[in-house]
Short mmCIF file of C-alpha atoms in Angstrom, two decimals:
data_model
loop_
_atom_site.label_atom_id
_atom_site.label_comp_id
_atom_site.label_asym_id
_atom_site.label_seq_id
_atom_site.Cartn_x
_atom_site.Cartn_y
_atom_site.Cartn_z
CA UNK Z 1 51.85 -28.34 -16.63
CA UNK Z 2 51.07 -25.50 -15.68
CA UNK Z 3 49.02 -24.75 -19.09
CA UNK Z 4 46.56 -28.26 -17.71
CA UNK Z 5 43.56 -28.32 -16.45
CA UNK Z 6 43.02 -28.46 -12.34
CA UNK Z 7 39.50 -30.77 -10.78
CA UNK Z 8 39.62 -29.55 -6.96
CA UNK Z 9 36.14 -31.86 -6.86
CA UNK Z 10 34.86 -30.93 -3.85
CA UNK Z 11 34.85 -27.56 -4.28
CA UNK Z 12 33.11 -26.04 -3.28
CA UNK Z 13 33.52 -27.17 -0.01
CA UNK Z 14 35.52 -25.41 3.57
CA UNK Z 15 40.49 -26.95 2.33
CA UNK Z 16 38.23 -26.96 -1.67
CA UNK Z 17 37.64 -23.67 -1.82
CA UNK Z 18 41.13 -22.85 -0.43
CA UNK Z 19 42.85 -24.78 -2.57
CA UNK Z 20 40.64 -23.68 -5.73
CA UNK Z 21 42.57 -19.93 -4.23
CA UNK Z 22 46.04 -20.62 -4.73
CA UNK Z 23 45.71 -22.36 -7.76
CA UNK Z 24 44.80 -19.16 -9.49
CA UNK Z 25 46.74 -17.14 -7.28
CA UNK Z 26 49.38 -19.19 -9.40
CA UNK Z 27 48.07 -19.03 -12.93
CA UNK Z 28 46.90 -22.15 -13.17
CA UNK Z 29 43.29 -23.25 -14.74
CA UNK Z 30 40.70 -24.56 -12.41
CA UNK Z 31 37.88 -26.76 -12.45
CA UNK Z 32 35.39 -26.82 -9.47
CA UNK Z 33 32.50 -28.81 -8.68
CA UNK Z 34 30.34 -29.55 -5.64
CA UNK Z 35 27.22 -31.16 -4.57
CA UNK Z 36 25.69 -27.89 -3.65
CA UNK Z 37 24.34 -25.79 -5.32
CA UNK Z 38 27.01 -22.61 -6.08
CA UNK Z 39 25.38 -20.11 -4.21
CA UNK Z 40 25.56 -22.28 -1.06
CA UNK Z 41 29.39 -22.90 -2.12
CA UNK Z 42 31.96 -21.61 1.40
CA UNK Z 43 33.61 -19.61 -0.87
CA UNK Z 44 33.40 -19.17 -4.95
CA UNK Z 45 35.50 -18.06 -7.72
CA UNK Z 46 34.25 -17.08 -10.96
CA UNK Z 47 38.00 -17.44 -12.44
CA UNK Z 48 37.59 -21.03 -11.69
CA UNK Z 49 35.40 -23.04 -14.30
CA UNK Z 50 32.39 -24.04 -12.46
CA UNK Z 51 30.76 -27.31 -11.78
CA UNK Z 52 27.87 -27.96 -9.66
CA UNK Z 53 27.12 -32.22 -9.63
CA UNK Z 54 26.60 -34.56 -7.89
CA UNK Z 55 30.50 -37.01 -8.16
CA UNK Z 56 28.94 -40.44 -5.97
CA UNK Z 57 26.71 -40.36 -9.66
CA UNK Z 58 29.06 -42.10 -12.06
CA UNK Z 59 27.81 -39.87 -15.07
CA UNK Z 60 29.10 -36.47 -13.34
CA UNK Z 61 32.67 -37.97 -12.35
CA UNK Z 62 32.91 -39.23 -16.26
CA UNK Z 63 31.87 -35.27 -16.81
CA UNK Z 64 33.98 -34.24 -14.29
CA UNK Z 65 38.02 -35.05 -15.23
CA UNK Z 66 38.07 -34.77 -19.10
CA UNK Z 67 40.67 -31.88 -20.04
CA UNK Z 68 42.48 -31.92 -16.65
CA UNK Z 69 45.72 -33.64 -15.94
CA UNK Z 70 45.35 -33.19 -12.46
CA UNK Z 71 42.96 -34.92 -9.81
CA UNK Z 72 42.07 -33.52 -6.14
CA UNK Z 73 39.16 -35.40 -4.91
CA UNK Z 74 38.33 -32.90 -1.32
CA UNK Z 75 35.21 -34.30 -1.89
CA UNK Z 76 32.90 -35.63 1.12
CA UNK Z 77 29.92 -36.10 3.34
CA UNK Z 78 31.91 -35.61 7.01
CA UNK Z 79 31.87 -32.65 9.82
CA UNK Z 80 32.49 -32.74 12.35
CA UNK Z 81 32.46 -36.21 15.12
CA UNK Z 82 28.48 -35.04 16.47
CA UNK Z 83 27.99 -35.65 12.58
CA UNK Z 84 30.26 -38.74 11.73
CA UNK Z 85 29.45 -40.45 14.70
CA UNK Z 86 25.44 -40.65 14.32
CA UNK Z 87 25.82 -39.97 10.11
CA UNK Z 88 27.88 -43.41 9.43
CA UNK Z 89 26.32 -43.94 5.90
CA UNK Z 90 25.81 -40.83 4.98
CA UNK Z 91 29.81 -41.48 5.32
CA UNK Z 92 30.55 -44.74 3.43
CA UNK Z 93 28.97 -43.39 0.49
CA UNK Z 94 31.25 -41.24 -0.19
CA UNK Z 95 33.18 -44.29 -1.71
CA UNK Z 96 31.25 -43.55 -4.55
CA UNK Z 97 32.86 -40.20 -4.87
CA UNK Z 98 36.12 -42.12 -5.23
CA UNK Z 99 35.66 -45.20 -6.93
CA UNK Z 100 33.70 -43.35 -10.07
CA UNK Z 101 36.53 -39.83 -10.07
CA UNK Z 102 39.33 -43.41 -9.82
CA UNK Z 103 37.24 -45.25 -12.76
CA UNK Z 104 36.99 -41.67 -15.05
CA UNK Z 105 40.22 -40.61 -14.11
CA UNK Z 106 41.89 -43.86 -15.67
CA UNK Z 107 39.30 -43.30 -18.95
CA UNK Z 108 40.41 -40.19 -19.33
CA UNK Z 109 44.45 -39.70 -19.68
CA UNK Z 110 44.40 -37.99 -16.05
CA UNK Z 111 48.32 -37.82 -15.40
CA UNK Z 112 48.21 -37.90 -11.18
CA UNK Z 113 45.41 -38.38 -8.45
CA UNK Z 114 44.77 -37.77 -5.19
CA UNK Z 115 42.58 -38.45 -2.84
CA UNK Z 116 42.82 -37.19 1.03
CA UNK Z 117 42.25 -39.31 3.22
CA UNK Z 118 41.96 -38.77 7.07
CA UNK Z 119 43.73 -39.18 10.60
CA UNK Z 120 40.62 -41.55 11.48
CA UNK Z 121 42.22 -44.40 9.88
CA UNK Z 122 44.70 -45.26 12.36
CA UNK Z 123 43.32 -48.27 14.09
CA UNK Z 124 41.53 -46.96 17.71
CA UNK Z 125 43.20 -48.94 19.65
CA UNK Z 126 46.27 -46.57 19.54
CA UNK Z 127 44.79 -43.42 20.81
CA UNK Z 128 43.38 -44.59 24.19
CA UNK Z 129 45.52 -42.56 25.89
CA UNK Z 130 45.53 -38.71 25.38
CA UNK Z 131 49.26 -39.03 26.32
CA UNK Z 132 49.46 -40.08 22.95
CA UNK Z 133 51.69 -41.43 21.18
CA UNK Z 134 52.18 -39.51 17.54
CA UNK Z 135 50.78 -41.67 15.05
CA UNK Z 136 53.17 -43.47 12.57
CA UNK Z 137 51.81 -43.76 8.73
CA UNK Z 138 51.96 -48.33 9.06
CA UNK Z 139 50.17 -46.85 12.38
CA UNK Z 140 46.58 -47.57 10.16
CA UNK Z 141 47.25 -51.90 9.84
CA UNK Z 142 46.03 -53.63 11.41
CA UNK Z 143 43.24 -51.68 10.64
CA UNK Z 144 40.90 -50.95 13.17
CA UNK Z 145 39.48 -47.45 11.06
CA UNK Z 146 37.34 -44.85 13.57
CA UNK Z 147 33.55 -46.67 11.94
CA UNK Z 148 31.22 -45.49 9.36
CA UNK Z 149 33.55 -42.08 7.53
CA UNK Z 150 37.39 -43.87 9.33
CA UNK Z 151 36.58 -46.47 6.73
CA UNK Z 152 35.06 -45.30 4.25
CA UNK Z 153 38.10 -43.00 3.92
CA UNK Z 154 41.05 -46.84 4.47
CA UNK Z 155 38.60 -48.38 1.80
CA UNK Z 156 39.46 -45.72 -0.66
CA UNK Z 157 42.66 -45.60 -0.41
CA UNK Z 158 43.76 -49.46 -0.75
CA UNK Z 159 41.35 -48.12 -3.74
CA UNK Z 160 44.81 -45.19 -4.76
CA UNK Z 161 47.16 -48.34 -4.42
CA UNK Z 162 45.93 -51.15 -6.17
CA UNK Z 163 44.38 -48.30 -9.18
CA UNK Z 164 48.36 -47.16 -9.12
CA UNK Z 165 49.32 -50.87 -8.73
CA UNK Z 166 47.05 -52.28 -12.21
CA UNK Z 167 46.70 -49.55 -13.68
CA UNK Z 168 49.88 -47.24 -14.05
CA UNK Z 169 47.92 -44.96 -12.35
CA UNK Z 170 50.08 -41.93 -10.59
CA UNK Z 171 47.95 -42.07 -6.88
CA UNK Z 172 48.74 -39.79 -3.90
CA UNK Z 173 46.75 -39.82 -0.48
CA UNK Z 174 47.87 -36.87 2.79
CA UNK Z 175 45.86 -38.12 5.74
CA UNK Z 176 44.43 -34.93 7.32
CA UNK Z 177 44.73 -33.48 10.88
CA UNK Z 178 41.93 -31.67 12.11
CA UNK Z 179 42.17 -28.75 9.40
CA UNK Z 180 40.84 -25.43 10.81
CA UNK Z 181 41.13 -21.42 9.15
CA UNK Z 182 38.25 -18.71 8.04
CA UNK Z 183 36.43 -19.62 5.39
CA UNK Z 184 34.37 -22.89 6.67
CA UNK Z 185 31.89 -24.28 8.93
CA UNK Z 186 31.42 -22.42 12.25
CA UNK Z 187 27.60 -23.69 13.16
CA UNK Z 188 25.40 -25.92 12.43
CA UNK Z 189 26.39 -30.36 13.02
CA UNK Z 190 29.37 -30.56 10.71
CA UNK Z 191 32.00 -27.58 12.68
CA UNK Z 192 34.34 -28.95 13.61
CA UNK Z 193 35.40 -28.27 17.42
CA UNK Z 194 38.14 -24.85 16.12
CA UNK Z 195 35.27 -23.42 14.46
CA UNK Z 196 32.64 -25.52 17.63
CA UNK Z 197 35.40 -23.62 20.20
CA UNK Z 198 35.61 -20.04 18.69
CA UNK Z 199 31.57 -19.65 18.18
CA UNK Z 200 30.97 -20.67 22.01
CA UNK Z 201 32.66 -18.49 23.28
CA UNK Z 202 31.87 -15.29 20.75
CA UNK Z 203 27.99 -16.67 21.83
CA UNK Z 204 29.12 -16.63 25.21
CA UNK Z 205 31.18 -12.85 25.38
CA UNK Z 206 28.12 -11.35 22.72
CA UNK Z 207 24.73 -13.31 25.12
CA UNK Z 208 26.97 -12.36 28.67
CA UNK Z 209 26.13 -16.45 30.01
CA UNK Z 210 30.21 -16.83 30.52
CA UNK Z 211 29.42 -19.96 30.32
CA UNK Z 212 30.61 -22.97 27.98
CA UNK Z 213 29.57 -26.08 27.18
CA UNK Z 214 32.34 -28.75 26.38
CA UNK Z 215 32.17 -32.21 24.43
CA UNK Z 216 33.89 -34.70 27.04
CA UNK Z 217 35.47 -33.79 29.93
CA UNK Z 218 38.01 -32.16 27.77
CA UNK Z 219 41.17 -33.61 28.62
CA UNK Z 220 40.45 -35.29 25.23
CA UNK Z 221 44.17 -34.26 22.98
CA UNK Z 222 44.16 -33.94 18.89
CA UNK Z 223 46.37 -32.05 16.40
CA UNK Z 224 45.13 -28.22 14.89
CA UNK Z 225 46.02 -27.70 11.20
CA UNK Z 226 46.44 -24.40 9.80
CA UNK Z 227 44.38 -24.36 6.44
CA UNK Z 228 47.80 -21.92 4.40
CA UNK Z 229 49.99 -25.17 5.45
CA UNK Z 230 47.80 -28.62 4.52
CA UNK Z 231 46.44 -26.21 1.43
CA UNK Z 232 50.54 -26.08 0.85
CA UNK Z 233 51.53 -29.75 1.63
CA UNK Z 234 48.57 -30.84 -0.63
CA UNK Z 235 50.26 -29.85 -3.41
CA UNK Z 236 53.65 -30.56 -2.47
CA UNK Z 237 51.44 -34.91 -2.02
CA UNK Z 238 50.06 -33.95 -4.78
CA UNK Z 239 53.93 -33.71 -7.36
CA UNK Z 240 55.93 -35.09 -4.77
CA UNK Z 241 57.16 -38.79 -5.58
CA UNK Z 242 55.93 -40.43 -2.98
CA UNK Z 243 52.97 -43.37 -3.33
CA UNK Z 244 51.92 -44.16 0.42
CA UNK Z 245 49.39 -42.56 2.21
CA UNK Z 246 51.29 -39.59 3.42
CA UNK Z 247 51.00 -37.72 7.61
CA UNK Z 248 49.48 -33.79 6.56
CA UNK Z 249 49.42 -31.76 9.76
CA UNK Z 250 50.65 -30.14 12.60
CA UNK Z 251 51.97 -31.98 16.02
CA UNK Z 252 51.55 -29.20 18.15
CA UNK Z 253 49.48 -31.82 20.45
CA UNK Z 254 47.00 -30.18 23.03
CA UNK Z 255 44.02 -30.88 25.35
CA UNK Z 256 41.17 -28.88 24.54
CA UNK Z 257 40.51 -27.61 27.51
CA UNK Z 258 43.77 -25.27 26.05
CA UNK Z 259 42.06 -25.13 22.84
CA UNK Z 260 39.52 -23.34 24.46
CA UNK Z 261 42.13 -21.14 26.92
CA UNK Z 262 43.50 -20.22 23.47
CA UNK Z 263 40.12 -18.78 22.22
CA UNK Z 264 39.50 -16.95 25.48
CA UNK Z 265 42.60 -15.42 25.26
CA UNK Z 266 40.99 -14.52 22.05
CA UNK Z 267 38.34 -13.13 23.70
CA UNK Z 268 39.29 -11.53 26.68
CA UNK Z 269 36.42 -13.61 28.69
CA UNK Z 270 37.04 -16.13 31.07
CA UNK Z 271 33.92 -18.83 31.33
CA UNK Z 272 32.00 -20.86 33.40
CA UNK Z 273 32.63 -24.37 31.68
CA UNK Z 274 30.15 -27.43 31.79
CA UNK Z 275 31.36 -30.78 30.43
CA UNK Z 276 29.18 -32.67 29.06
CA UNK Z 277 30.05 -35.69 28.88
CA UNK Z 278 27.31 -38.00 27.23
CA UNK Z 279 28.06 -35.60 23.33
CA UNK Z 280 30.53 -37.07 20.99
CA UNK Z 281 33.83 -37.31 21.62
CA UNK Z 282 36.45 -39.12 19.79
CA UNK Z 283 39.37 -40.31 20.91
CA UNK Z 284 40.97 -39.55 23.63
CA UNK Z 285 43.88 -38.87 21.97
CA UNK Z 286 45.34 -39.01 18.32
CA UNK Z 287 48.05 -36.52 17.05
CA UNK Z 288 50.08 -36.41 13.77
CA UNK Z 289 53.63 -38.37 13.56
CA UNK Z 290 55.22 -36.21 10.86
CA UNK Z 291 59.35 -37.65 10.46
CA UNK Z 292 58.05 -39.06 7.14
CA UNK Z 293 56.58 -35.43 5.32
CA UNK Z 294 60.02 -33.28 6.64
CA UNK Z 295 62.45 -36.81 5.53
CA UNK Z 296 60.05 -36.68 1.92
CA UNK Z 297 59.86 -32.75 1.63
CA UNK Z 298 62.31 -31.17 3.95
CA UNK Z 299 59.31 -29.39 5.45
CA UNK Z 300 55.59 -29.90 7.77
CA UNK Z 301 53.07 -27.91 8.78
CA UNK Z 302 54.26 -25.48 10.86
CA UNK Z 303 51.57 -22.40 12.09
CA UNK Z 304 50.98 -22.19 16.27
CA UNK Z 305 47.73 -23.24 17.01
CA UNK Z 306 47.38 -20.22 19.16
CA UNK Z 307 48.23 -17.79 15.36
CA UNK Z 308 45.33 -19.60 13.28
CA UNK Z 309 42.79 -19.81 15.91
CA UNK Z 310 42.90 -15.89 16.17
CA UNK Z 311 42.98 -14.49 12.95
CA UNK Z 312 39.84 -18.17 12.93
CA UNK Z 313 38.40 -17.15 15.19
CA UNK Z 314 38.08 -12.48 14.03
CA UNK Z 315 36.34 -14.20 10.64
CA UNK Z 316 33.95 -16.27 12.65
CA UNK Z 317 32.75 -13.11 15.31
CA UNK Z 318 32.95 -10.89 11.99
CA UNK Z 319 29.91 -13.31 10.35
CA UNK Z 320 28.70 -13.83 13.68
CA UNK Z 321 27.87 -10.35 14.14
CA UNK Z 322 26.88 -8.95 10.68
CA UNK Z 323 23.86 -7.75 9.59
CA UNK Z 324 23.32 -9.22 6.82
CA UNK Z 325 24.80 -12.75 8.50
CA UNK Z 326 21.16 -16.06 7.54
CA UNK Z 327 20.91 -18.44 10.05
CA UNK Z 328 21.91 -21.38 6.93
CA UNK Z 329 25.84 -23.48 8.42
CA UNK Z 330 27.60 -22.49 5.15
CA UNK Z 331 29.39 -19.39 4.77
CA UNK Z 332 29.10 -17.88 2.07
CA UNK Z 333 31.70 -15.45 -0.19
CA UNK Z 334 32.66 -14.25 -3.89
CA UNK Z 335 36.36 -13.41 -4.89
CA UNK Z 336 36.91 -11.88 -8.16
#
C-alpha cells in the first residue's frame, strides 16, 4: 500500500493540506486535487502531484482517481456557521462531488474510499440544550440534519453505504466535530469559531478597542478537535474495519464564552463582550460521544483545547501582523 498513490480531494483546503503533509512525511505518493487555483491553496507541497480541478464535474473525478489505491474525499463547499446558514444550496451541491467520485472510484478499482462527514448530520432535536448529552453515532436517525450542509453530508453517507452494499466497495465515514488549527481560514466569512475568536481577540488587542462581538449569547456549547488529532483519526478510520459512520471529535465540551476566556488568557487581555443575538449561532449544544472510537481503536482525540488554541492563536497572530499579509481569506503556505 505504501508504494501506491493516495488521492486527497480537497487537498488545497485546511484539513486536506494537513493530511497531504502527513502522508508525504510517511513517504506516500500523493495526488492532491482542489478547485482553487494553486496559488490559493492553504498549503502547497511540491512533493505531491497537484491538480486544480472542479470535482463537481464527473470527467474531472475520472481524471482524479486512476492509479490510486485510496481516495480521501475532503472536498466540499463549506465554512463556519455564518456561511452554512447563508449558502444552503451551495452546500447541497457538494453532493455532486461525492457522487461522481464514488462512480469514478468504482470504475477505477479503488481499494478504499473515505468520505468526510460532519456532526451537522445529527438530529436537531437532540441539540437543543447547552448541557447536551454527547451524541452517539445512532443519534443521526430519525433524520433531522442541519438544513443544507447537514443533509448533503447525511445523503452522501448513505451513498457510501449503498456503494459498499451493491458494489462491494470499501467505504469509510468519519463524522468531524469542529476541526481547528493553523494553516486555515480565519477571516472572510468561512472561518469557524476557534479561528474567528482568535482573530477577534487579536484585532481588539492590536487596535486597543478592548471589545469583542460574540455571535449568540455565548452559552451555546461545542467541542473542538485539534487538526493533528483529526489527521491521525482520519487515517485510522480509513485503514480500520468499521464500515459505519464514526464520530471523530474531542469530547472536551466548552461554551463559546469559555472559548473566549481561553483566547483572552493566551492574549493577556480582558475584553468587553458584546453579544449579537441576531447572528447565526447554530444548535444550542453539541458534543462527541467517543465510546465507539475508543472501543475500536483504543484511542480518541485528546489534545487539550488550551494547548491547541494557543498554537492556533500564535499562527493567526503572525499572519495578521506580517507585512506581506493581504486581504484574501486564504492562507498561502508552501512546504518543500
